[in-house]
Amino acid sequence: MNQSETLISVLQEDHNDLRQLLIELGYLVEFERLRRSVTQLLIAEMVRHTVAEETYMYPVARTHLPQGTRIIEREIAGHIELERVLRRMDLPDLTSAEFSSLLAELNAEAGPHARAEENHLFPLLARYLTPEELVAVGENAAAAKEKASLRQYLAQPDSSLRDRLVTSGTTMVERVRAYLHGGAYPL
């Protein structure tokens, strides 16, 4: 990890990656099998990102920012809404039209949510935390992100993690959250 990497840069990188996945999904609406695979990756990465924010950003925001608790309650409400849409995107047998509608809904939720963090919350964190604090929390978040990297496991054909995620009988959102809370992101 680059020594200048901070909590903000780690989360900003996630936002950029998630934007790219959303763009890619827009081109895959008509290709059901590929769309399904990329949707599962998007769900896993978006849930991993929300858990990272909840684990690393929210505690410091609550304690260091003026009205931090109010800000974080609004953020949590945004995560609940994002995950509501993700659960619907995980439904089997969505038509291309249904999927397109859900993707538009997800973009309408995720875009403003990320921009609000980037334009308001991240600058507040930069103002109220020391550079050393931002780097320390960023290092923890980056280490957990590396440990929780789901892409490498989901891409392997003999992935026991993928098999557990796919066959457990709950939605992808719940399965990824359970995996992350099981050790990748210590709470």
mmCIF file of C-alpha atoms in Angstrom:
data_model
loop_
_atom_site.group_PDB
_atom_site.id
_atom_site.type_symbol
_atom_site.label_atom_id
_atom_site.label_comp_id
_atom_site.label_asym_id
_atom_site.label_seq_id
_atom_site.Cartn_x
_atom_site.Cartn_y
_atom_site.Cartn_z
ATOM 1 C CA MET A 1 0.000 0.000 0.000
ATOM 2 C CA ASN A 2 1.178 3.491 -0.814
ATOM 3 C CA GLN A 3 2.030 5.357 2.389
ATOM 4 C CA SER A 4 -0.101 8.319 1.308
ATOM 5 C CA GLU A 5 -3.198 6.126 0.879
ATOM 6 C CA THR A 6 -5.889 7.259 3.288
ATOM 7 C CA LEU A 7 -9.349 6.101 4.253
ATOM 8 C CA ILE A 8 -10.673 8.580 1.713
ATOM 9 C CA SER A 9 -8.510 7.269 -1.123
ATOM 10 C CA VAL A 10 -9.421 3.646 -0.338
ATOM 11 C CA LEU A 11 -13.145 4.434 -0.399
ATOM 12 C CA GLN A 12 -12.791 6.670 -3.469
ATOM 13 C CA GLU A 13 -11.125 3.791 -5.308
ATOM 14 C CA ASP A 14 -14.117 1.608 -4.400
ATOM 15 C CA HIS A 15 -16.504 4.252 -5.751
ATOM 16 C CA ASN A 16 -14.594 4.362 -9.031
ATOM 17 C CA ASP A 17 -14.592 0.553 -9.323
ATOM 18 C CA LEU A 18 -18.323 0.370 -8.570
ATOM 19 C CA ARG A 19 -19.083 3.057 -11.159
ATOM 20 C CA GLN A 20 -17.172 0.997 -13.717
ATOM 21 C CA LEU A 21 -19.124 -2.165 -12.854
ATOM 22 C CA LEU A 22 -22.395 -0.263 -13.222
ATOM 23 C CA ILE A 23 -21.319 0.984 -16.652
ATOM 24 C CA GLU A 24 -20.331 -2.546 -17.701
ATOM 25 C CA LEU A 25 -23.677 -3.918 -16.547
ATOM 26 C CA GLY A 26 -25.443 -1.380 -18.724
ATOM 27 C CA TYR A 27 -23.886 -3.054 -21.756
ATOM 28 C CA LEU A 28 -24.819 -6.567 -20.628
ATOM 29 C CA VAL A 29 -28.568 -6.234 -20.156
ATOM 30 C CA GLU A 30 -29.367 -8.526 -23.098
ATOM 31 C CA PHE A 31 -26.736 -11.162 -22.225
ATOM 32 C CA GLU A 32 -28.382 -12.960 -19.318
ATOM 33 C CA ARG A 33 -25.612 -15.354 -18.220
ATOM 34 C CA LEU A 34 -22.865 -12.752 -18.353
ATOM 35 C CA ARG A 35 -25.169 -10.159 -16.829
ATOM 36 C CA ARG A 36 -25.888 -12.545 -13.946
ATOM 37 C CA SER A 37 -22.180 -13.086 -13.246
ATOM 38 C CA VAL A 38 -21.347 -9.387 -13.314
ATOM 39 C CA THR A 39 -24.423 -8.632 -11.187
ATOM 40 C CA GLN A 40 -23.202 -11.061 -8.531
ATOM 41 C CA LEU A 41 -19.792 -9.409 -8.631
ATOM 42 C CA LEU A 42 -21.395 -5.975 -8.319
ATOM 43 C CA ILE A 43 -23.509 -7.112 -5.380
ATOM 44 C CA ALA A 44 -20.494 -8.650 -3.638
ATOM 45 C CA GLU A 45 -18.315 -5.584 -4.221
ATOM 46 C CA MET A 46 -21.018 -3.087 -3.261
ATOM 47 C CA VAL A 47 -21.842 -4.943 -0.054
ATOM 48 C CA ARG A 48 -18.124 -5.261 0.744
ATOM 49 C CA HIS A 49 -17.804 -1.506 0.234
ATOM 50 C CA THR A 50 -20.790 -0.683 2.462
ATOM 51 C CA VAL A 51 -19.428 -2.951 5.191
ATOM 52 C CA ALA A 52 -16.035 -1.199 4.874
ATOM 53 C CA GLU A 53 -17.707 2.170 5.325
ATOM 54 C CA GLU A 54 -19.720 0.891 8.278
ATOM 55 C CA THR A 55 -16.621 -0.633 9.875
ATOM 56 C CA TYR A 56 -14.020 2.060 9.249
ATOM 57 C CA MET A 57 -15.561 5.354 8.180
ATOM 58 C CA TYR A 58 -18.704 5.526 10.282
ATOM 59 C CA PRO A 59 -17.065 5.097 13.709
ATOM 60 C CA VAL A 60 -14.540 7.892 13.083
ATOM 61 C CA ALA A 61 -17.198 10.108 11.513
ATOM 62 C CA ARG A 62 -19.450 9.659 14.554
ATOM 63 C CA THR A 63 -16.694 10.602 16.981
ATOM 64 C CA HIS A 64 -14.815 13.290 15.028
ATOM 65 C CA LEU A 65 -17.376 15.173 12.960
ATOM 66 C CA PRO A 66 -19.829 17.779 14.164
ATOM 67 C CA GLN A 67 -23.254 16.146 13.957
ATOM 68 C CA GLY A 68 -21.475 12.933 12.976
ATOM 69 C CA THR A 69 -24.251 10.700 14.258
ATOM 70 C CA ARG A 70 -26.856 12.541 12.149
ATOM 71 C CA ILE A 71 -24.628 12.307 9.070
ATOM 72 C CA ILE A 72 -24.057 8.593 9.572
ATOM 73 C CA GLU A 73 -27.748 7.864 10.135
ATOM 74 C CA ARG A 74 -28.392 9.389 6.698
ATOM 75 C CA GLU A 75 -25.577 7.265 5.229
ATOM 76 C CA ILE A 76 -27.012 4.094 6.765
ATOM 77 C CA ALA A 77 -30.431 4.914 5.301
ATOM 78 C CA GLY A 78 -28.740 5.175 1.900
ATOM 79 C CA HIS A 79 -27.095 1.776 2.361
ATOM 80 C CA ILE A 80 -30.422 0.199 3.291
ATOM 81 C CA GLU A 81 -31.951 1.567 0.095
ATOM 82 C CA LEU A 82 -29.026 0.374 -2.047
ATOM 83 C CA GLU A 83 -29.226 -3.110 -0.579
ATOM 84 C CA ARG A 84 -32.990 -3.199 -1.137
ATOM 85 C CA VAL A 85 -32.388 -2.677 -4.864
ATOM 86 C CA LEU A 86 -29.477 -5.156 -4.895
ATOM 87 C CA ARG A 87 -31.708 -7.842 -3.375
ATOM 88 C CA ARG A 88 -34.212 -7.331 -6.169
ATOM 89 C CA MET A 89 -31.440 -7.484 -8.785
ATOM 90 C CA ASP A 90 -30.457 -10.867 -7.344
ATOM 91 C CA LEU A 91 -33.841 -12.383 -8.145
ATOM 92 C CA PRO A 92 -33.677 -15.223 -10.666
ATOM 93 C CA ASP A 93 -35.280 -14.992 -14.082
ATOM 94 C CA LEU A 94 -35.450 -11.207 -14.397
ATOM 95 C CA THR A 95 -36.338 -10.116 -17.890
ATOM 96 C CA SER A 96 -34.028 -7.664 -19.637
ATOM 97 C CA ALA A 97 -36.630 -4.930 -19.130
ATOM 98 C CA GLU A 98 -36.963 -5.694 -15.401
ATOM 99 C CA PHE A 99 -33.198 -5.767 -15.012
ATOM 100 C CA SER A 100 -32.795 -2.476 -16.912
ATOM 101 C CA SER A 101 -35.346 -0.853 -14.635
ATOM 102 C CA LEU A 102 -33.561 -2.097 -11.515
ATOM 103 C CA LEU A 103 -30.182 -1.021 -12.879
ATOM 104 C CA ALA A 104 -31.576 2.481 -13.506
ATOM 105 C CA GLU A 105 -32.948 2.511 -9.957
ATOM 106 C CA LEU A 106 -29.588 1.406 -8.556
ATOM 107 C CA ASN A 107 -27.776 4.109 -10.544
ATOM 108 C CA ALA A 108 -30.284 6.685 -9.279
ATOM 109 C CA GLU A 109 -29.505 5.640 -5.685
ATOM 110 C CA ALA A 110 -25.777 4.906 -5.881
ATOM 111 C CA GLY A 111 -24.707 7.941 -7.895
ATOM 112 C CA PRO A 112 -26.060 10.619 -5.542
ATOM 113 C CA HIS A 113 -24.985 8.575 -2.509
ATOM 114 C CA ALA A 114 -21.368 8.362 -3.713
ATOM 115 C CA ARG A 115 -21.307 12.020 -4.804
ATOM 116 C CA ALA A 116 -22.627 13.114 -1.404
ATOM 117 C CA GLU A 117 -19.831 11.213 0.305
ATOM 118 C CA GLU A 118 -17.198 12.536 -2.086
ATOM 119 C CA ASN A 119 -18.412 16.147 -1.988
ATOM 120 C CA HIS A 120 -19.434 16.455 1.660
ATOM 121 C CA LEU A 121 -18.411 13.595 3.930
ATOM 122 C CA PHE A 122 -14.874 13.014 2.619
ATOM 123 C CA PRO A 123 -13.968 16.735 2.892
ATOM 124 C CA LEU A 124 -15.315 16.772 6.456
ATOM 125 C CA LEU A 125 -13.176 13.769 7.325
ATOM 126 C CA ALA A 126 -10.146 15.486 5.783
ATOM 127 C CA ARG A 127 -10.892 18.602 7.825
ATOM 128 C CA TYR A 128 -11.510 16.982 11.218
ATOM 129 C CA LEU A 129 -9.094 14.041 11.204
ATOM 130 C CA THR A 130 -5.351 14.413 11.142
ATOM 131 C CA PRO A 131 -3.475 13.094 8.131
ATOM 132 C CA GLU A 132 -2.016 10.415 10.402
ATOM 133 C CA GLU A 133 -5.473 9.314 11.520
ATOM 134 C CA LEU A 134 -6.694 9.129 7.920
ATOM 135 C CA VAL A 135 -3.666 7.038 6.939
ATOM 136 C CA ALA A 136 -4.012 4.723 9.948
ATOM 137 C CA VAL A 137 -7.701 4.055 9.288
ATOM 138 C CA GLY A 138 -6.956 3.814 5.569
ATOM 139 C CA GLU A 139 -4.317 1.152 6.194
ATOM 140 C CA ASN A 140 -6.795 -0.873 8.243
ATOM 141 C CA ALA A 141 -9.480 -0.482 5.587
ATOM 142 C CA ALA A 142 -7.062 -1.410 2.769
ATOM 143 C CA ALA A 143 -5.858 -4.495 4.656
ATOM 144 C CA ALA A 144 -9.422 -5.626 5.282
ATOM 145 C CA LYS A 145 -10.300 -4.877 1.654
ATOM 146 C CA GLU A 146 -7.447 -7.097 0.488
ATOM 147 C CA LYS A 147 -8.496 -9.857 2.879
ATOM 148 C CA ALA A 148 -12.118 -9.538 1.772
ATOM 149 C CA SER A 149 -11.397 -9.376 -1.950
ATOM 150 C CA LEU A 150 -14.261 -11.383 -3.354
ATOM 151 C CA ARG A 151 -13.341 -11.069 -7.026
ATOM 152 C CA GLN A 152 -10.444 -13.489 -6.807
ATOM 153 C CA TYR A 153 -12.556 -16.119 -5.051
ATOM 154 C CA LEU A 154 -15.698 -15.735 -7.147
ATOM 155 C CA ALA A 155 -13.663 -16.029 -10.360
ATOM 156 C CA GLN A 156 -12.100 -19.383 -9.450
ATOM 157 C CA PRO A 157 -13.981 -22.331 -10.997
ATOM 158 C CA ASP A 158 -13.514 -24.463 -7.873
ATOM 159 C CA SER A 159 -14.264 -21.679 -5.414
ATOM 160 C CA SER A 160 -15.626 -23.031 -2.157
ATOM 161 C CA LEU A 161 -16.505 -19.446 -1.217
ATOM 162 C CA ARG A 162 -18.534 -19.058 -4.415
ATOM 163 C CA ASP A 163 -20.249 -22.373 -3.747
ATOM 164 C CA ARG A 164 -21.100 -21.284 -0.201
ATOM 165 C CA LEU A 165 -22.340 -17.902 -1.402
ATOM 166 C CA VAL A 166 -24.426 -19.379 -4.204
ATOM 167 C CA THR A 167 -25.977 -22.366 -2.404
ATOM 168 C CA SER A 168 -26.789 -21.046 1.060
ATOM 169 C CA GLY A 169 -30.409 -20.179 0.248
ATOM 170 C CA THR A 170 -30.341 -16.503 1.228
ATOM 171 C CA THR A 171 -29.897 -13.467 -0.961
ATOM 172 C CA MET A 172 -26.455 -12.527 -2.221
ATOM 173 C CA VAL A 173 -26.524 -9.408 -0.006
ATOM 174 C CA GLU A 174 -27.002 -11.480 3.158
ATOM 175 C CA ARG A 175 -24.454 -14.102 2.078
ATOM 176 C CA VAL A 176 -21.749 -11.512 1.429
ATOM 177 C CA ARG A 177 -22.505 -9.664 4.669
ATOM 178 C CA ALA A 178 -22.278 -12.941 6.601
ATOM 179 C CA TYR A 179 -18.953 -13.752 4.954
ATOM 180 C CA LEU A 180 -17.504 -10.324 5.707
ATOM 181 C CA HIS A 181 -18.713 -10.275 9.293
ATOM 182 C CA GLY A 182 -17.294 -13.764 9.723
ATOM 183 C CA GLY A 183 -13.720 -12.517 9.756
ATOM 184 C CA ALA A 184 -12.762 -10.301 6.858
ATOM 185 C CA TYR A 185 -14.008 -7.170 8.601
ATOM 186 C CA PRO A 186 -13.589 -7.543 12.349
ATOM 187 C CA LEU A 187 -16.296 -5.636 14.164
#
